[in-house]
PDB file of C-alpha atoms in Angstrom:
ATOM      1  CA  UNK A   1      63.967 -45.366 -30.068  1.00  0.00           C
ATOM      2  CA  UNK A   2      62.208 -44.536 -33.312  1.00  0.00           C
ATOM      3  CA  UNK A   3      63.294 -47.883 -34.821  1.00  0.00           C
ATOM      4  CA  UNK A   4      63.272 -47.829 -38.628  1.00  0.00           C
ATOM      5  CA  UNK A   5      61.825 -44.748 -40.266  1.00  0.00           C
ATOM      6  CA  UNK A   6      61.013 -44.256 -43.937  1.00  0.00           C
ATOM      7  CA  UNK A   7      60.046 -41.219 -45.939  1.00  0.00           C
ATOM      8  CA  UNK A   8      57.927 -40.457 -47.813  1.00  0.00           C
ATOM      9  CA  UNK A   9      54.903 -42.628 -46.987  1.00  0.00           C
ATOM     10  CA  UNK A  10      53.383 -42.135 -50.424  1.00  0.00           C
ATOM     11  CA  UNK A  11      54.815 -40.971 -53.742  1.00  0.00           C
ATOM     12  CA  UNK A  12      53.543 -40.668 -57.295  1.00  0.00           C
ATOM     13  CA  UNK A  13      56.098 -40.372 -60.094  1.00  0.00           C
ATOM     14  CA  UNK A  14      55.939 -40.066 -63.828  1.00  0.00           C
ATOM     15  CA  UNK A  15      57.842 -42.520 -65.999  1.00  0.00           C
ATOM     16  CA  UNK A  16      61.460 -41.449 -66.309  1.00  0.00           C
ATOM     17  CA  UNK A  17      61.596 -39.363 -63.135  1.00  0.00           C
ATOM     18  CA  UNK A  18      64.156 -40.158 -60.460  1.00  0.00           C
ATOM     19  CA  UNK A  19      63.768 -40.053 -56.720  1.00  0.00           C
ATOM     20  CA  UNK A  20      65.298 -41.226 -53.466  1.00  0.00           C
ATOM     21  CA  UNK A  21      63.476 -43.186 -50.784  1.00  0.00           C
ATOM     22  CA  UNK A  22      64.932 -42.423 -47.388  1.00  0.00           C
ATOM     23  CA  UNK A  23      65.522 -44.960 -44.628  1.00  0.00           C
ATOM     24  CA  UNK A  24      67.078 -44.443 -41.217  1.00  0.00           C
ATOM     25  CA  UNK A  25      67.511 -46.605 -38.123  1.00  0.00           C
ATOM     26  CA  UNK A  26      68.624 -45.673 -34.628  1.00  0.00           C
ATOM     27  CA  UNK A  27      69.402 -49.140 -33.281  1.00  0.00           C
ATOM     28  CA  UNK A  28      73.037 -49.224 -34.428  1.00  0.00           C
ATOM     29  CA  UNK A  29      72.320 -52.292 -36.551  1.00  0.00           C
ATOM     30  CA  UNK A  30      74.982 -53.435 -38.976  1.00  0.00           C
ATOM     31  CA  UNK A  31      72.644 -54.862 -41.567  1.00  0.00           C
ATOM     32  CA  UNK A  32      70.116 -52.954 -43.618  1.00  0.00           C
ATOM     33  CA  UNK A  33      67.973 -54.081 -46.529  1.00  0.00           C
ATOM     34  CA  UNK A  34      65.478 -52.842 -49.054  1.00  0.00           C
ATOM     35  CA  UNK A  35      62.546 -54.995 -50.151  1.00  0.00           C
ATOM     36  CA  UNK A  36      59.684 -54.493 -52.491  1.00  0.00           C
ATOM     37  CA  UNK A  37      56.293 -56.043 -51.828  1.00  0.00           C
ATOM     38  CA  UNK A  38      54.001 -56.929 -54.691  1.00  0.00           C
ATOM     39  CA  UNK A  39      50.657 -58.752 -54.460  1.00  0.00           C
ATOM     40  CA  UNK A  40      51.046 -62.519 -54.460  1.00  0.00           C
ATOM     41  CA  UNK A  41      54.842 -62.306 -54.534  1.00  0.00           C
ATOM     42  CA  UNK A  42      55.767 -61.557 -50.963  1.00  0.00           C
ATOM     43  CA  UNK A  43      58.885 -59.552 -50.260  1.00  0.00           C
ATOM     44  CA  UNK A  44      61.769 -59.528 -52.686  1.00  0.00           C
ATOM     45  CA  UNK A  45      65.196 -58.281 -51.713  1.00  0.00           C
ATOM     46  CA  UNK A  46      66.462 -55.368 -53.801  1.00  0.00           C
ATOM     47  CA  UNK A  47      69.771 -54.406 -52.160  1.00  0.00           C
ATOM     48  CA  UNK A  48      71.354 -54.919 -48.798  1.00  0.00           C
ATOM     49  CA  UNK A  49      74.263 -53.640 -46.757  1.00  0.00           C
ATOM     50  CA  UNK A  50      76.382 -55.395 -44.138  1.00  0.00           C
ATOM     51  CA  UNK A  51      77.927 -52.177 -42.836  1.00  0.00           C
ATOM     52  CA  UNK A  52      78.831 -48.601 -43.711  1.00  0.00           C
ATOM     53  CA  UNK A  53      80.462 -48.491 -47.123  1.00  0.00           C
ATOM     54  CA  UNK A  54      79.445 -52.047 -48.057  1.00  0.00           C
ATOM     55  CA  UNK A  55      76.435 -52.822 -50.244  1.00  0.00           C
ATOM     56  CA  UNK A  56      75.419 -55.699 -52.447  1.00  0.00           C
ATOM     57  CA  UNK A  57      72.654 -56.715 -54.803  1.00  0.00           C
ATOM     58  CA  UNK A  58      69.688 -58.775 -53.821  1.00  0.00           C
ATOM     59  CA  UNK A  59      67.195 -60.619 -55.962  1.00  0.00           C
ATOM     60  CA  UNK A  60      65.781 -57.689 -57.992  1.00  0.00           C
ATOM     61  CA  UNK A  61      68.410 -54.890 -58.122  1.00  0.00           C
ATOM     62  CA  UNK A  62      67.876 -53.545 -61.654  1.00  0.00           C
ATOM     63  CA  UNK A  63      66.768 -49.931 -61.775  1.00  0.00           C
ATOM     64  CA  UNK A  64      67.813 -49.197 -58.195  1.00  0.00           C
ATOM     65  CA  UNK A  65      70.954 -47.852 -56.546  1.00  0.00           C
ATOM     66  CA  UNK A  66      71.942 -47.729 -52.896  1.00  0.00           C
ATOM     67  CA  UNK A  67      74.740 -46.326 -50.793  1.00  0.00           C
ATOM     68  CA  UNK A  68      75.604 -46.602 -47.118  1.00  0.00           C
ATOM     69  CA  UNK A  69      77.763 -43.741 -45.954  1.00  0.00           C
ATOM     70  CA  UNK A  70      76.704 -44.035 -42.308  1.00  0.00           C
ATOM     71  CA  UNK A  71      75.441 -46.842 -40.094  1.00  0.00           C
ATOM     72  CA  UNK A  72      72.111 -45.063 -39.680  1.00  0.00           C
ATOM     73  CA  UNK A  73      71.081 -44.244 -43.250  1.00  0.00           C
ATOM     74  CA  UNK A  74      70.415 -46.421 -46.275  1.00  0.00           C
ATOM     75  CA  UNK A  75      68.717 -44.499 -49.100  1.00  0.00           C
ATOM     76  CA  UNK A  76      67.302 -46.226 -52.181  1.00  0.00           C
ATOM     77  CA  UNK A  77      67.503 -44.368 -55.486  1.00  0.00           C
ATOM     78  CA  UNK A  78      65.280 -44.972 -58.458  1.00  0.00           C
ATOM     79  CA  UNK A  79      67.292 -43.828 -61.453  1.00  0.00           C
ATOM     80  CA  UNK A  80      64.544 -43.601 -64.096  1.00  0.00           C
ATOM     81  CA  UNK A  81      61.179 -44.723 -62.758  1.00  0.00           C
ATOM     82  CA  UNK A  82      59.137 -47.265 -64.712  1.00  0.00           C
ATOM     83  CA  UNK A  83      55.546 -48.490 -64.145  1.00  0.00           C
ATOM     84  CA  UNK A  84      56.991 -51.912 -63.207  1.00  0.00           C
ATOM     85  CA  UNK A  85      58.462 -50.229 -60.125  1.00  0.00           C
ATOM     86  CA  UNK A  86      55.017 -49.463 -58.748  1.00  0.00           C
ATOM     87  CA  UNK A  87      55.137 -51.260 -55.427  1.00  0.00           C
ATOM     88  CA  UNK A  88      55.386 -50.907 -51.680  1.00  0.00           C
ATOM     89  CA  UNK A  89      58.978 -50.527 -50.532  1.00  0.00           C
ATOM     90  CA  UNK A  90      60.171 -51.623 -47.117  1.00  0.00           C
ATOM     91  CA  UNK A  91      63.447 -50.889 -45.456  1.00  0.00           C
ATOM     92  CA  UNK A  92      64.649 -53.206 -42.703  1.00  0.00           C
ATOM     93  CA  UNK A  93      67.541 -53.330 -40.309  1.00  0.00           C
ATOM     94  CA  UNK A  94      68.887 -56.255 -38.372  1.00  0.00           C
ATOM     95  CA  UNK A  95      71.552 -57.548 -36.104  1.00  0.00           C
ATOM     96  CA  UNK A  96      72.860 -61.041 -36.497  1.00  0.00           C
ATOM     97  CA  UNK A  97      75.763 -62.637 -34.731  1.00  0.00           C
ATOM     98  CA  UNK A  98      76.699 -64.146 -38.064  1.00  0.00           C
ATOM     99  CA  UNK A  99      77.052 -67.747 -38.985  1.00  0.00           C
ATOM    100  CA  UNK A 100      73.816 -69.558 -38.305  1.00  0.00           C
ATOM    101  CA  UNK A 101      72.557 -67.064 -35.746  1.00  0.00           C
ATOM    102  CA  UNK A 102      69.043 -65.904 -35.193  1.00  0.00           C
ATOM    103  CA  UNK A 103      68.084 -62.872 -37.284  1.00  0.00           C
ATOM    104  CA  UNK A 104      65.527 -60.344 -36.156  1.00  0.00           C
ATOM    105  CA  UNK A 105      64.651 -57.882 -38.873  1.00  0.00           C
ATOM    106  CA  UNK A 106      62.955 -54.653 -37.932  1.00  0.00           C
ATOM    107  CA  UNK A 107      60.858 -53.153 -40.688  1.00  0.00           C
ATOM    108  CA  UNK A 108      59.943 -49.588 -41.440  1.00  0.00           C
ATOM    109  CA  UNK A 109      56.313 -48.639 -42.192  1.00  0.00           C
ATOM    110  CA  UNK A 110      56.849 -48.679 -45.957  1.00  0.00           C
ATOM    111  CA  UNK A 111      56.659 -46.281 -48.898  1.00  0.00           C
ATOM    112  CA  UNK A 112      53.838 -46.785 -51.366  1.00  0.00           C
ATOM    113  CA  UNK A 113      55.125 -45.768 -54.801  1.00  0.00           C
ATOM    114  CA  UNK A 114      53.046 -45.375 -57.937  1.00  0.00           C
ATOM    115  CA  UNK A 115      54.709 -44.765 -61.308  1.00  0.00           C
ATOM    116  CA  UNK A 116      52.416 -43.483 -64.032  1.00  0.00           C
TER     117      UNK A 116
ATOM    118  CA  UNK B   1      66.947 -73.145 -55.053  1.00  0.00           C
ATOM    119  CA  UNK B   2      65.408 -71.046 -52.355  1.00  0.00           C
ATOM    120  CA  UNK B   3      61.651 -70.942 -52.283  1.00  0.00           C
ATOM    121  CA  UNK B   4      59.024 -70.524 -49.598  1.00  0.00           C
ATOM    122  CA  UNK B   5      55.415 -71.317 -50.431  1.00  0.00           C
ATOM    123  CA  UNK B   6      52.221 -70.542 -48.592  1.00  0.00           C
ATOM    124  CA  UNK B   7      48.572 -70.413 -49.478  1.00  0.00           C
ATOM    125  CA  UNK B   8      47.392 -66.881 -50.112  1.00  0.00           C
ATOM    126  CA  UNK B   9      44.148 -66.705 -48.167  1.00  0.00           C
ATOM    127  CA  UNK B  10      42.497 -68.169 -45.073  1.00  0.00           C
ATOM    128  CA  UNK B  11      39.111 -67.293 -43.611  1.00  0.00           C
ATOM    129  CA  UNK B  12      38.091 -68.379 -40.101  1.00  0.00           C
ATOM    130  CA  UNK B  13      35.313 -67.668 -37.648  1.00  0.00           C
ATOM    131  CA  UNK B  14      36.113 -65.701 -34.524  1.00  0.00           C
ATOM    132  CA  UNK B  15      36.968 -68.068 -31.665  1.00  0.00           C
ATOM    133  CA  UNK B  16      38.074 -70.906 -33.938  1.00  0.00           C
ATOM    134  CA  UNK B  17      41.685 -71.971 -34.449  1.00  0.00           C
ATOM    135  CA  UNK B  18      43.587 -70.843 -37.521  1.00  0.00           C
ATOM    136  CA  UNK B  19      46.308 -72.925 -39.121  1.00  0.00           C
ATOM    137  CA  UNK B  20      48.621 -71.313 -41.651  1.00  0.00           C
ATOM    138  CA  UNK B  21      50.919 -73.628 -43.548  1.00  0.00           C
ATOM    139  CA  UNK B  22      54.248 -73.081 -45.259  1.00  0.00           C
ATOM    140  CA  UNK B  23      56.776 -75.193 -47.128  1.00  0.00           C
ATOM    141  CA  UNK B  24      60.398 -74.240 -47.579  1.00  0.00           C
ATOM    142  CA  UNK B  25      63.208 -75.703 -49.610  1.00  0.00           C
ATOM    143  CA  UNK B  26      66.537 -75.019 -47.928  1.00  0.00           C
ATOM    144  CA  UNK B  27      67.408 -77.584 -45.290  1.00  0.00           C
ATOM    145  CA  UNK B  28      70.356 -75.440 -44.162  1.00  0.00           C
ATOM    146  CA  UNK B  29      68.015 -72.894 -42.577  1.00  0.00           C
ATOM    147  CA  UNK B  30      68.779 -72.815 -38.867  1.00  0.00           C
ATOM    148  CA  UNK B  31      65.818 -70.699 -37.894  1.00  0.00           C
ATOM    149  CA  UNK B  32      62.369 -70.374 -39.418  1.00  0.00           C
ATOM    150  CA  UNK B  33      60.202 -67.371 -38.782  1.00  0.00           C
ATOM    151  CA  UNK B  34      56.664 -66.100 -38.826  1.00  0.00           C
ATOM    152  CA  UNK B  35      56.116 -62.403 -39.427  1.00  0.00           C
ATOM    153  CA  UNK B  36      52.824 -60.513 -39.175  1.00  0.00           C
ATOM    154  CA  UNK B  37      51.842 -57.509 -41.276  1.00  0.00           C
ATOM    155  CA  UNK B  38      48.878 -55.443 -40.200  1.00  0.00           C
ATOM    156  CA  UNK B  39      47.171 -53.164 -42.739  1.00  0.00           C
ATOM    157  CA  UNK B  40      49.321 -50.213 -43.763  1.00  0.00           C
ATOM    158  CA  UNK B  41      52.263 -51.293 -41.629  1.00  0.00           C
ATOM    159  CA  UNK B  42      55.588 -53.029 -41.975  1.00  0.00           C
ATOM    160  CA  UNK B  43      56.269 -56.599 -40.927  1.00  0.00           C
ATOM    161  CA  UNK B  44      56.805 -57.540 -37.301  1.00  0.00           C
ATOM    162  CA  UNK B  45      58.432 -60.693 -36.049  1.00  0.00           C
ATOM    163  CA  UNK B  46      55.707 -62.833 -34.480  1.00  0.00           C
ATOM    164  CA  UNK B  47      57.599 -65.951 -33.520  1.00  0.00           C
ATOM    165  CA  UNK B  48      60.372 -68.236 -34.678  1.00  0.00           C
ATOM    166  CA  UNK B  49      61.557 -71.794 -34.223  1.00  0.00           C
ATOM    167  CA  UNK B  50      65.012 -73.263 -34.108  1.00  0.00           C
ATOM    168  CA  UNK B  51      65.508 -76.038 -36.611  1.00  0.00           C
ATOM    169  CA  UNK B  52      66.244 -78.714 -34.025  1.00  0.00           C
ATOM    170  CA  UNK B  53      62.810 -78.236 -32.432  1.00  0.00           C
ATOM    171  CA  UNK B  54      59.538 -79.838 -33.499  1.00  0.00           C
ATOM    172  CA  UNK B  55      57.222 -77.487 -31.707  1.00  0.00           C
ATOM    173  CA  UNK B  56      57.211 -74.141 -29.985  1.00  0.00           C
ATOM    174  CA  UNK B  57      54.322 -72.676 -28.013  1.00  0.00           C
ATOM    175  CA  UNK B  58      53.917 -69.024 -27.138  1.00  0.00           C
ATOM    176  CA  UNK B  59      50.558 -68.158 -25.561  1.00  0.00           C
ATOM    177  CA  UNK B  60      47.959 -68.572 -28.337  1.00  0.00           C
ATOM    178  CA  UNK B  61      50.585 -69.378 -30.955  1.00  0.00           C
ATOM    179  CA  UNK B  62      51.908 -72.853 -31.719  1.00  0.00           C
ATOM    180  CA  UNK B  63      54.582 -73.430 -34.340  1.00  0.00           C
ATOM    181  CA  UNK B  64      55.072 -76.926 -35.694  1.00  0.00           C
ATOM    182  CA  UNK B  65      58.103 -77.910 -37.741  1.00  0.00           C
ATOM    183  CA  UNK B  66      58.448 -81.073 -39.824  1.00  0.00           C
ATOM    184  CA  UNK B  67      62.033 -80.986 -41.052  1.00  0.00           C
ATOM    185  CA  UNK B  68      61.716 -84.148 -43.090  1.00  0.00           C
ATOM    186  CA  UNK B  69      58.930 -82.650 -45.194  1.00  0.00           C
ATOM    187  CA  UNK B  70      60.232 -79.069 -44.847  1.00  0.00           C
ATOM    188  CA  UNK B  71      56.826 -78.012 -43.595  1.00  0.00           C
ATOM    189  CA  UNK B  72      56.143 -75.262 -41.084  1.00  0.00           C
ATOM    190  CA  UNK B  73      52.788 -74.314 -39.621  1.00  0.00           C
ATOM    191  CA  UNK B  74      51.448 -71.589 -37.376  1.00  0.00           C
ATOM    192  CA  UNK B  75      48.387 -72.294 -35.275  1.00  0.00           C
ATOM    193  CA  UNK B  76      46.529 -69.419 -33.650  1.00  0.00           C
ATOM    194  CA  UNK B  77      44.134 -70.558 -30.944  1.00  0.00           C
ATOM    195  CA  UNK B  78      40.916 -68.652 -30.203  1.00  0.00           C
ATOM    196  CA  UNK B  79      41.370 -66.410 -33.244  1.00  0.00           C
ATOM    197  CA  UNK B  80      40.265 -62.825 -32.719  1.00  0.00           C
ATOM    198  CA  UNK B  81      39.416 -60.042 -35.162  1.00  0.00           C
ATOM    199  CA  UNK B  82      42.678 -58.374 -34.168  1.00  0.00           C
ATOM    200  CA  UNK B  83      44.501 -61.346 -35.680  1.00  0.00           C
ATOM    201  CA  UNK B  84      43.331 -60.324 -39.161  1.00  0.00           C
ATOM    202  CA  UNK B  85      46.558 -59.611 -41.020  1.00  0.00           C
ATOM    203  CA  UNK B  86      48.982 -61.071 -43.543  1.00  0.00           C
ATOM    204  CA  UNK B  87      51.280 -63.743 -42.125  1.00  0.00           C
ATOM    205  CA  UNK B  88      54.641 -64.380 -43.757  1.00  0.00           C
ATOM    206  CA  UNK B  89      56.733 -67.468 -43.367  1.00  0.00           C
ATOM    207  CA  UNK B  90      60.503 -66.930 -43.789  1.00  0.00           C
ATOM    208  CA  UNK B  91      63.613 -69.059 -43.849  1.00  0.00           C
ATOM    209  CA  UNK B  92      67.225 -68.066 -43.432  1.00  0.00           C
ATOM    210  CA  UNK B  93      69.438 -70.240 -45.626  1.00  0.00           C
ATOM    211  CA  UNK B  94      73.037 -70.658 -44.704  1.00  0.00           C
ATOM    212  CA  UNK B  95      75.096 -68.143 -46.613  1.00  0.00           C
ATOM    213  CA  UNK B  96      78.776 -67.738 -45.993  1.00  0.00           C
ATOM    214  CA  UNK B  97      78.977 -64.269 -47.506  1.00  0.00           C
ATOM    215  CA  UNK B  98      78.453 -62.493 -44.196  1.00  0.00           C
ATOM    216  CA  UNK B  99      74.780 -61.679 -44.577  1.00  0.00           C
ATOM    217  CA  UNK B 100      72.142 -64.216 -43.669  1.00  0.00           C
ATOM    218  CA  UNK B 101      69.228 -63.009 -45.726  1.00  0.00           C
ATOM    219  CA  UNK B 102      65.628 -63.913 -45.084  1.00  0.00           C
ATOM    220  CA  UNK B 103      63.598 -65.550 -47.838  1.00  0.00           C
ATOM    221  CA  UNK B 104      59.915 -64.745 -47.484  1.00  0.00           C
ATOM    222  CA  UNK B 105      56.849 -66.520 -48.732  1.00  0.00           C
ATOM    223  CA  UNK B 106      54.105 -64.609 -50.528  1.00  0.00           C
ATOM    224  CA  UNK B 107      52.093 -64.225 -47.325  1.00  0.00           C
ATOM    225  CA  UNK B 108      48.770 -65.650 -46.168  1.00  0.00           C
ATOM    226  CA  UNK B 109      45.967 -63.161 -45.664  1.00  0.00           C
ATOM    227  CA  UNK B 110      43.958 -64.214 -42.608  1.00  0.00           C
ATOM    228  CA  UNK B 111      40.405 -62.889 -42.466  1.00  0.00           C
ATOM    229  CA  UNK B 112      38.497 -63.370 -39.210  1.00  0.00           C
ATOM    230  CA  UNK B 113      34.744 -63.055 -39.373  1.00  0.00           C
ATOM    231  CA  UNK B 114      32.096 -63.054 -36.608  1.00  0.00           C
TER     232      UNK B 114
END
C-alpha cells in the first residue's frame, strides 16, 4: 500500500496561473479532504468528499475547485493563483463508520506551493 | 463555534517529561485526537481518547481528558530527540451531514534539547 500520495512536492507559480495538485489513495477510503497549513493557524479544511461524485466546501474554499470522479483520486485545482494561496497543502483520506465513530485520517506528504 | 487552542511552542530537556495542552469547544466530540507531524512530512495519528474516558496510556504517552473544562493533554515520558515534532490536537464535532470532519489546533512545536 502506498497510502496517500501527492504530486508535486514543490511548486512555484506566478500570480494568475492555474494548476492542479494531485492526490491519490489506494486504501479504498470513502472520505477524502484537502487542507492547507499555514504557520500559527494549523490545518484548515478547503474541500472534502464523502464519495465518488460528491464534494462539498470546507472552511476556506474560495479560489479552489475539486472533483471526485473515482474513489482513488481527488485533485485540487487552483483557478487563478494568488500570493495568499502560498501554503503547504495536505490531502487526507479516511474511513469512518459514520455517526459518532472513530475517524482515522491518513495524510499525504504535502505539496509546498509558493505564489509569486 | 468550533475552536481548538494550543500553545505554539514547548522546549524540554532530553529525558524529561513533556506536557502539551489543548482546549476544545465542542462537547459533542466523541473522540479527541493527537497527531504528530515530523519535519517535511504529513500528519500521523499518534493516539486518541474516547470522550467517556479520563485517561489513556500507551507506552510513553499518557492522554488526560477533563470533559468539564474541555481540556486535553498529552504527556510524553522520557522525551527523546526523536520526539521533536509538531503535535496537533483535534476534535471531531458531531455533524449529521455524513462527514465527521476533524478540527485541528494550530499545533505545538516540541523542541527537545540535550
